[in-house]
Coordinates of C-alpha atoms in Angstrom, one line a residue:
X253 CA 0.0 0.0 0.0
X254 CA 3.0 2.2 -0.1
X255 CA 4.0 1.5 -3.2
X256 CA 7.9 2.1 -3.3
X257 CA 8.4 0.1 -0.3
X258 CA 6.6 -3.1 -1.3
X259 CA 8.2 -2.5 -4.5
X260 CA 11.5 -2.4 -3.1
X261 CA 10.7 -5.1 -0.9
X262 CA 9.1 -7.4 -3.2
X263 CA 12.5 -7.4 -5.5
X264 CA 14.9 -8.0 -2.5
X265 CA 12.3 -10.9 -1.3
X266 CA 13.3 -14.7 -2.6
X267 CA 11.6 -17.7 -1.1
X268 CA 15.6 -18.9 0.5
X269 CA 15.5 -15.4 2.2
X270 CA 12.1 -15.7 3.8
X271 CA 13.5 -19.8 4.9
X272 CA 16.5 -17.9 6.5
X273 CA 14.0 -15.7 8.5
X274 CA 11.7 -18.6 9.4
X275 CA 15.1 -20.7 10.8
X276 CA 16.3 -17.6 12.7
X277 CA 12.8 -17.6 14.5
X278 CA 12.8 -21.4 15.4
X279 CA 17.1 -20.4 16.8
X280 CA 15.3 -17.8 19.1
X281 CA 11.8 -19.6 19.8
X282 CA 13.3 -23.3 19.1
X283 CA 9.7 -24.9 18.6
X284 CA 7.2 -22.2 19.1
X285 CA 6.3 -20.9 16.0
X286 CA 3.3 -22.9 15.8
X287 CA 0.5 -20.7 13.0
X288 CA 2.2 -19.9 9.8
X289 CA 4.2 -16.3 9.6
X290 CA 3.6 -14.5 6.9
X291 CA 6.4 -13.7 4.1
X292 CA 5.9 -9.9 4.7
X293 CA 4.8 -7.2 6.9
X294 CA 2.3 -4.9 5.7
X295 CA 3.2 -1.0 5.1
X296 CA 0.2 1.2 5.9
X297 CA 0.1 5.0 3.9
X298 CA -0.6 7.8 6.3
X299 CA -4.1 8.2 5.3
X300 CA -5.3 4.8 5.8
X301 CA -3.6 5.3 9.0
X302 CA -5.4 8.3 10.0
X303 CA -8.9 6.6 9.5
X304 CA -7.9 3.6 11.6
X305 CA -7.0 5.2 14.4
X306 CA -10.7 7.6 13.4
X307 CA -12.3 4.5 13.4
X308 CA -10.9 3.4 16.8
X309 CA -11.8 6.2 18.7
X310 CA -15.1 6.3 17.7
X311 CA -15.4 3.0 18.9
X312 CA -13.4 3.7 22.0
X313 CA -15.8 6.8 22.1
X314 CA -18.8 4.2 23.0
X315 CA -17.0 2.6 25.5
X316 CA -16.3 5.1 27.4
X317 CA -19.7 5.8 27.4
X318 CA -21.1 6.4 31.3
X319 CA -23.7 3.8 30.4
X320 CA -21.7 1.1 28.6
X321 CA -21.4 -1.4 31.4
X322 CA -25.2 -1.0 32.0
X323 CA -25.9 -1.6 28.2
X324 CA -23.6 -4.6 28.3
X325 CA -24.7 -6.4 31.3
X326 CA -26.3 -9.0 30.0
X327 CA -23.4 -10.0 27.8
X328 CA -21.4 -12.0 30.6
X329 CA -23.5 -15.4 31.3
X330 CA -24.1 -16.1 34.9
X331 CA -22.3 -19.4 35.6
X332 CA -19.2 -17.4 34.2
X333 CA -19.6 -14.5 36.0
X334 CA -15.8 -13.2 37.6
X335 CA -15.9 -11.5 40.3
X336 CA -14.2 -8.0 41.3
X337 CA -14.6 -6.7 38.1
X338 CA -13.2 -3.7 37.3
X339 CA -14.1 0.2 35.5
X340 CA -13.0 -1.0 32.0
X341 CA -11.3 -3.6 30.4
X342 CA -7.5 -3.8 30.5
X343 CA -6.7 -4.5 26.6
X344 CA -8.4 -3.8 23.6
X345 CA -8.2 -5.3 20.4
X346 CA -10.2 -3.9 17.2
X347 CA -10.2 -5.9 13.7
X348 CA -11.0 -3.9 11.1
X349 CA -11.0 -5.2 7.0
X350 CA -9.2 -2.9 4.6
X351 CA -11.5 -2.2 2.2
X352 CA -12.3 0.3 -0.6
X353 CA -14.8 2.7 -0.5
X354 CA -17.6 4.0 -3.3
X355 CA -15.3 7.1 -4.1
X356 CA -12.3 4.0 -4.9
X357 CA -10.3 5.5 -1.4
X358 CA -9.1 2.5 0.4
X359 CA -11.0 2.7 4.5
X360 CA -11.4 0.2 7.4
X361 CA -14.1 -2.0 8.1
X362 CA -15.1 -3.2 11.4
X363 CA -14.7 -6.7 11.5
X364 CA -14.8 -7.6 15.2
X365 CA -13.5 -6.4 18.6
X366 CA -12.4 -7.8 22.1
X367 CA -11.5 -7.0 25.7
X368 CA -9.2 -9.3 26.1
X369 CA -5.0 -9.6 25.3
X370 CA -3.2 -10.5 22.2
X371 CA 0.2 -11.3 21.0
X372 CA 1.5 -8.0 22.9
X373 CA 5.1 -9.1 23.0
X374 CA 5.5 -11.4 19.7
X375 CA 3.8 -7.9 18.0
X376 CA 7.5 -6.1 18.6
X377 CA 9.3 -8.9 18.3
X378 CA 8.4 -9.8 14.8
X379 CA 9.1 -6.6 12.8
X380 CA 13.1 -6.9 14.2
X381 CA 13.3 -10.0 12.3
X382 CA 11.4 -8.7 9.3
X383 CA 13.5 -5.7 9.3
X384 CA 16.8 -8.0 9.7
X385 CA 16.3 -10.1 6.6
X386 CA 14.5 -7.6 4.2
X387 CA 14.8 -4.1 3.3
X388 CA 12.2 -2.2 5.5
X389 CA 12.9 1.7 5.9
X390 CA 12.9 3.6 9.3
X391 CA 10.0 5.8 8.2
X392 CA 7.4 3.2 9.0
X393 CA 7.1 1.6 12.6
X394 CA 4.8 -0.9 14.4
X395 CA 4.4 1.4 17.3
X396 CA 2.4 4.4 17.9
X397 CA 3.9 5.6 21.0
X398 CA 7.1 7.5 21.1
X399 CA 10.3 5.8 21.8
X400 CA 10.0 2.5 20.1
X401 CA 10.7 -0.5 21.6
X402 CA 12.1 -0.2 24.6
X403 CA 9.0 2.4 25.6
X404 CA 6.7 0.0 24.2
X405 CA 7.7 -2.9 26.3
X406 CA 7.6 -0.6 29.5
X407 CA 4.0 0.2 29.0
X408 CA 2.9 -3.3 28.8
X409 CA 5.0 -3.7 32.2
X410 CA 3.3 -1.1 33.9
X411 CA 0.1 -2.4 32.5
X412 CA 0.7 -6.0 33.6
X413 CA 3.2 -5.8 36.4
X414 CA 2.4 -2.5 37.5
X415 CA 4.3 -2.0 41.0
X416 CA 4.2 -5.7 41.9
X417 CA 7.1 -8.0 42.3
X418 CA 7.3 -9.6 38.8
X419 CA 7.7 -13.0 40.5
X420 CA 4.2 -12.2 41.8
X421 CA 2.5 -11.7 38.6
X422 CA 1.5 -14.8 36.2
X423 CA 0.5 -15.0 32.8
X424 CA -2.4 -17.5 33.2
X425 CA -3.7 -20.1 30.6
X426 CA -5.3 -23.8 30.1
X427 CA -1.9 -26.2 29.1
X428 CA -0.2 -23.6 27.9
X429 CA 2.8 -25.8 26.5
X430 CA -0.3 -26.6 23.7
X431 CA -1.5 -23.6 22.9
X432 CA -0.5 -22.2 19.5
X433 CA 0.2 -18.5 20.6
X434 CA 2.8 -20.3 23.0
X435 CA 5.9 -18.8 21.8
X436 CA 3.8 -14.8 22.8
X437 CA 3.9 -16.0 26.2
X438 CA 7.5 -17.2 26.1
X439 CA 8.2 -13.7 24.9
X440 CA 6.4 -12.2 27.6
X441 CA 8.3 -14.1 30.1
X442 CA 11.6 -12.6 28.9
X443 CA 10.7 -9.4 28.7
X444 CA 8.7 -9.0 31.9
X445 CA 10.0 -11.4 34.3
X446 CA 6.5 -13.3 34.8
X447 CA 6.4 -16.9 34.9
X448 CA 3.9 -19.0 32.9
X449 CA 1.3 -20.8 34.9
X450 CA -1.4 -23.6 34.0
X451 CA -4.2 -23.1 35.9
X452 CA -3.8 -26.6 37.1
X453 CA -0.3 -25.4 38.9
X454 CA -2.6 -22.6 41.0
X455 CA -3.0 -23.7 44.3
X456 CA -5.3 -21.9 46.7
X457 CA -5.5 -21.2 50.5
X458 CA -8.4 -19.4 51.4
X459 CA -8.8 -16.3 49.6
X460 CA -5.0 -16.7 48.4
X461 CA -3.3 -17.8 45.4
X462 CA 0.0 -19.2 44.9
X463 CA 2.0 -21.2 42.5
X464 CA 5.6 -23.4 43.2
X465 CA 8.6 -22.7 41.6
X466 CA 11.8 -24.4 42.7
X467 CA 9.8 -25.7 45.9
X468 CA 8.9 -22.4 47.1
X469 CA 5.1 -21.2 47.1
X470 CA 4.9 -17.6 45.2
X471 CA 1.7 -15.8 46.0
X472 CA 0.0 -14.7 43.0
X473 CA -0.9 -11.1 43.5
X474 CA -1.7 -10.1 40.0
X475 CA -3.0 -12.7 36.5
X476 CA -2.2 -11.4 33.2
X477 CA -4.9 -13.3 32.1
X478 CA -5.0 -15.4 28.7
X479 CA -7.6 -18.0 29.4
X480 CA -11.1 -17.9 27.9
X481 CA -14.1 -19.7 29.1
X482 CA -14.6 -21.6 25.7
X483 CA -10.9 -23.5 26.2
X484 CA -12.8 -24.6 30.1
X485 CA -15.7 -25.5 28.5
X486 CA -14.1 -28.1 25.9
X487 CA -12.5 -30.0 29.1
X488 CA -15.8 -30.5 31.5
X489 CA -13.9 -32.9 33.7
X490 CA -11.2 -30.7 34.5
X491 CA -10.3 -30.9 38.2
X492 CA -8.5 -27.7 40.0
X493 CA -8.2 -25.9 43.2
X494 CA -9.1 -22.2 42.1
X495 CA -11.9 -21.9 39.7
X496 CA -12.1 -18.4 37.6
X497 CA -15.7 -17.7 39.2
X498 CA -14.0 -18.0 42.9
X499 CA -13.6 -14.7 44.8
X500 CA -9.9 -14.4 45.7
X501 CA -7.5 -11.7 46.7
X502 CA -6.1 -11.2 43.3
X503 CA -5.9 -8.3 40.8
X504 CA -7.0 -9.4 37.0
X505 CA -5.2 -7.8 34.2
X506 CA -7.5 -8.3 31.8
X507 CA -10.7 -9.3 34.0
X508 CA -12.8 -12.2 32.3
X509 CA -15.7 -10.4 32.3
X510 CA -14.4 -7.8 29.5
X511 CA -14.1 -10.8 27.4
X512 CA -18.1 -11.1 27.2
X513 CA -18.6 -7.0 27.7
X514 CA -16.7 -6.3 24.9
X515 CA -17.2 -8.6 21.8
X516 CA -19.5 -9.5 19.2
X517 CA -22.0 -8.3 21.6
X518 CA -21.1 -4.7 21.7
X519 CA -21.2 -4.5 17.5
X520 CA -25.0 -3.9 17.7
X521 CA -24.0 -0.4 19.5
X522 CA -21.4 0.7 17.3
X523 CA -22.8 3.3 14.9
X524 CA -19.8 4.6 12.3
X525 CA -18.9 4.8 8.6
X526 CA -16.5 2.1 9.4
X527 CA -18.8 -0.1 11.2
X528 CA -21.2 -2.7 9.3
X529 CA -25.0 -3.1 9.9
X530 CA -25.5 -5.1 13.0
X531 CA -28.2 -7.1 14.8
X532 CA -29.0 -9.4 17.6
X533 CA -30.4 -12.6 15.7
X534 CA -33.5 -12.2 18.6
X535 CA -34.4 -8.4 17.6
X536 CA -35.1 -8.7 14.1
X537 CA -38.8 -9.2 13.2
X538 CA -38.4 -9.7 9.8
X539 CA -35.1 -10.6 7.9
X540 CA -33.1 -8.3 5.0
X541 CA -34.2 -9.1 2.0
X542 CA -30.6 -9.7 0.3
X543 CA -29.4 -12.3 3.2
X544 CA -26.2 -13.2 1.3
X545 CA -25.2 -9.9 1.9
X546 CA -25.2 -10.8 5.6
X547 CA -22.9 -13.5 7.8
X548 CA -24.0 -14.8 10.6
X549 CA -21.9 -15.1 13.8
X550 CA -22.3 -16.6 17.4
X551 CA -21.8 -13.9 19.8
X552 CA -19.8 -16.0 22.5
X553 CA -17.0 -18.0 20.1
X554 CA -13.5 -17.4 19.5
X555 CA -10.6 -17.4 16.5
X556 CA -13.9 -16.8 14.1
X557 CA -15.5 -20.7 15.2
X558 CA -19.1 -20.8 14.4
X559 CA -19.3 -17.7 11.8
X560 CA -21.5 -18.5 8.9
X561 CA -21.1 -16.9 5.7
X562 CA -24.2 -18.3 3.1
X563 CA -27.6 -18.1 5.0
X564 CA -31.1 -18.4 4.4
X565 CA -34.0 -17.4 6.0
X566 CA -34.7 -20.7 7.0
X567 CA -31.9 -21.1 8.5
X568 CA -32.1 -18.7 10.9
X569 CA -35.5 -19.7 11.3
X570 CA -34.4 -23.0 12.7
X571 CA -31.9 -21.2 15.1
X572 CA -33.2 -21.8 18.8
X573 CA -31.2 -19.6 20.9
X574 CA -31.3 -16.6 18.6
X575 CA -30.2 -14.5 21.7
X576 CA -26.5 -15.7 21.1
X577 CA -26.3 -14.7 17.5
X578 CA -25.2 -11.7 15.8
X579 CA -26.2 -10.9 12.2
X580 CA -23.7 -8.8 10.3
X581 CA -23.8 -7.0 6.5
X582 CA -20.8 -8.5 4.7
X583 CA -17.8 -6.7 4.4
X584 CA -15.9 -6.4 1.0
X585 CA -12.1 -7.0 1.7
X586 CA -10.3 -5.0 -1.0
X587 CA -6.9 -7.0 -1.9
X588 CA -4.2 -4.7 -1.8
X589 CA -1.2 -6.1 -0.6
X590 CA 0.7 -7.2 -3.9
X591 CA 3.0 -10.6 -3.5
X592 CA 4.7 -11.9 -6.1
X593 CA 1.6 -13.6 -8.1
X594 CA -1.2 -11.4 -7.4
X595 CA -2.8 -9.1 -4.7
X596 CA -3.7 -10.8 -1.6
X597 CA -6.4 -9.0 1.3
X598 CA -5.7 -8.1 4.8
X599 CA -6.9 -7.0 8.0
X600 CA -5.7 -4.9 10.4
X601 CA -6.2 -5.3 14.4
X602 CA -5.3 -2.0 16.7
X603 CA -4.3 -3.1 19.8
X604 CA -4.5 -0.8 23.0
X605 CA -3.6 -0.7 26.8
X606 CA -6.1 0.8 28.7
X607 CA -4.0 1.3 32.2
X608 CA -6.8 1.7 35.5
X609 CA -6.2 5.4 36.4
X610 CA -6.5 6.2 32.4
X611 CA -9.3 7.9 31.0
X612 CA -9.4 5.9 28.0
X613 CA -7.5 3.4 26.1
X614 CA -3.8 4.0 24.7
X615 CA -3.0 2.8 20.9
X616 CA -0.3 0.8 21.3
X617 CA 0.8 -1.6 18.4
X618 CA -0.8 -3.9 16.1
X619 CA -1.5 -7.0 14.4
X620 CA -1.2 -7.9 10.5
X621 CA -3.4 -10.8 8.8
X622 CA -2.9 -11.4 5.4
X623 CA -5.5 -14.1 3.7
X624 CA -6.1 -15.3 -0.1
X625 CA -9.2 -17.3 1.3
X626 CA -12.7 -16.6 1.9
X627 CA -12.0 -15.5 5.6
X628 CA -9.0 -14.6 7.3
X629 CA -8.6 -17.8 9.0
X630 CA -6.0 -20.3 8.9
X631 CA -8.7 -23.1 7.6
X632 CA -10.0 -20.6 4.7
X633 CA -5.9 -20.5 3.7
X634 CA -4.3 -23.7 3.7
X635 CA -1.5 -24.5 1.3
X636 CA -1.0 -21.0 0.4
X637 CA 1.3 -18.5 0.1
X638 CA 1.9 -14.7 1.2
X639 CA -1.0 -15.4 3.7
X640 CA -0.8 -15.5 7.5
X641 CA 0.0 -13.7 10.8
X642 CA 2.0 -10.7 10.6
X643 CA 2.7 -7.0 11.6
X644 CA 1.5 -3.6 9.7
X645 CA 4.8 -0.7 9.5
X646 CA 2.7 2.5 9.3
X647 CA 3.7 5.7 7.7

């Protein structure tokens, strides 16, 4: 999208080159890299950067709203109700679709958008190896703070660490030695000093949580928290001492409800150039009349499971629980990202600290997802090319 840098990147870019790139992840991460890395980042012109960060605080402008949590309370489902909940949610991420608009000007999209943590510390990792094995020029960045790097990473410690002693602090998830963002929370364990706990390892006194390393007991004071309630659900057997819903002396970074507040859920509220039509399934009387202009999503998945893109009326007719559904008008991704045999489409996700004391959320970095498929997911883009996670370099 800045077309002298892809250009000059595209004819320094050889297959061998993006191998050598690849191996020197797996010397850094040795068997991490578990989803597929795309061959390029994506540069991002000034104006296209100017309407997503429009676009974002127009969202943010709604949830900031003194009557959000009211509007959104019956988006967390009881039995998964946390407690201590906090103001506002601790991370936001916003997808948005590049698209172009009727006057041919290249704009977001709303795709989706979540209170809850992404790959914060592979996201400034990744462009350092991009930028070590291809020509990428100094007047784009991934960051939108000042002082690159090294700033970046100290506002996601005060975010997630805060004052605590990092020892203290735990970045929790279900088996995380399976999950496929494994190698993010390696990378947050290096650069933060937090250790990486299964909730199996918490142990619980009381009102207290604690983990054991090296045959001590360290209390757990704060969870940088990357378990969601759809990974519990799909082990119903699963036997532990502390269970999310318990009332303990801890401080969430990231508090589980934020998860159900801000989702799917909140898309109905959003009113913007640069967000699509959207309905609760249960609200509609009658249906639009040019359905395959519409997908269908459940309001309560994750990683895009469940979303239906060819519906009929009877099919949403046959839907019983029409309260968990969320219909949506289509979005047109525009392909714009050239590779070597054709344009391919992306999407762009903001991602944002929102610290407690702040009156609203900070933009912090992002996330690149390039896709030849249907959707962006990996299943719509198997055995393909120049498609995959990545990072956007703005202008």
């Amino acid at each position: 999208m800045i077309p002298e840098i892809r250009q000059a990147y595209n004819q320094a870019f050889s297959v061998s080159r993006y191998q050598e790139m690849l191996e020197a992840i797996e010397r850094e991460l040795p068997g991490l890299p578990d989803f597929r890395i795309a061959e390029t980042p994506i540069f991002v012109p000034a104006a296209l950067r100017d309407k997503l960060i429009s676009a974002g605080e127009s969202i943010i402008d709604v949830l900031t709203a003194p009557n959000f949590k009211s509007l959104t309370e019956q988006a967390v489902p009881p039995r998964q109700r946390v407690p201590n909940e906090n103001e506002h949610t601790s991370f936001l991420a916003i997808d948005f679709a590049v698209c172009r608009n009727a006057q041919g000007d290249l704009e977001p999209q709303l795709i989706e958008l979540q209170g809850f943590p992404s790959l914060y510390a592979f996201q400034d990792f990744l462009p350092r190896v991009f930028r070590e094995h291809f020509p990428v020029p100094d007047s784009v960045s991934h960051v939108f703070q000042p002082g690159g790097s090294a700033a970046y990473i100290e506002h996601l410690r005060q975010l997630i660490v805060a004052d605590e002693n990092p020892e203290q602090v735990i970045l929790l998830e279900l088996f995380p030695e399976k999950q496929k963002t494994r190698l993010d929370f390696e990378l947050t364990r290096r650069a933060l000093g937090i250790e990486v706990v299964c909730l199996t390892k918490v142990r619980k006194q009381g009102r207290q949580l604690y983990y054991e390393k090296e045959g001590r007991h360290v209390p757990i004071k704060r969870i940088y928290n990357r378990l969601i309630f759809d990974e519990l659900d799909q082990h119903p057997d699963l036997k532990t001492e502390f269970q999310l819903t318990d009332d303990v002396d801890v401080t969430w970074v990231g508090h589980p409800n934020w998860f159900f507040r801000i989702s799917k859920y909140t898309m109905p509220l959003l009113h913007s150039p640069f967000v699509p039509e959207s309905h609760f399934l249960h609200t509609l009387t009658t249906y639009p009349a040019d359905l395959e202009n519409y997908v269908l999503k459940p309001l309560f998945s994750f990683a895009g499971s469940g979303v239906r893109l060819h519906i009929t009326a009877a099919d949403l007719d046959a839907i019983t629980d029409k309260q968990n559904y969320l219909l949506q008008r289509k979005v047109q991704y525009e392909p714009v990202v050239q590779s070597p045999d054709g344009l391919v489409k992306c999407e762009i996700r903001m991602l944002y600290g929102w610290p407690e004391q702040a009156p609203r959320p900070l933009l912090l970095t992002n996330l690149g997802r390039l896709s030849r498929g249907e959707m962006i997911g990996v299943d719509f883009n198997k055995n393909k090319d120049w498609v995959g996670g990545t990072v956007c370099l703005f202008e």
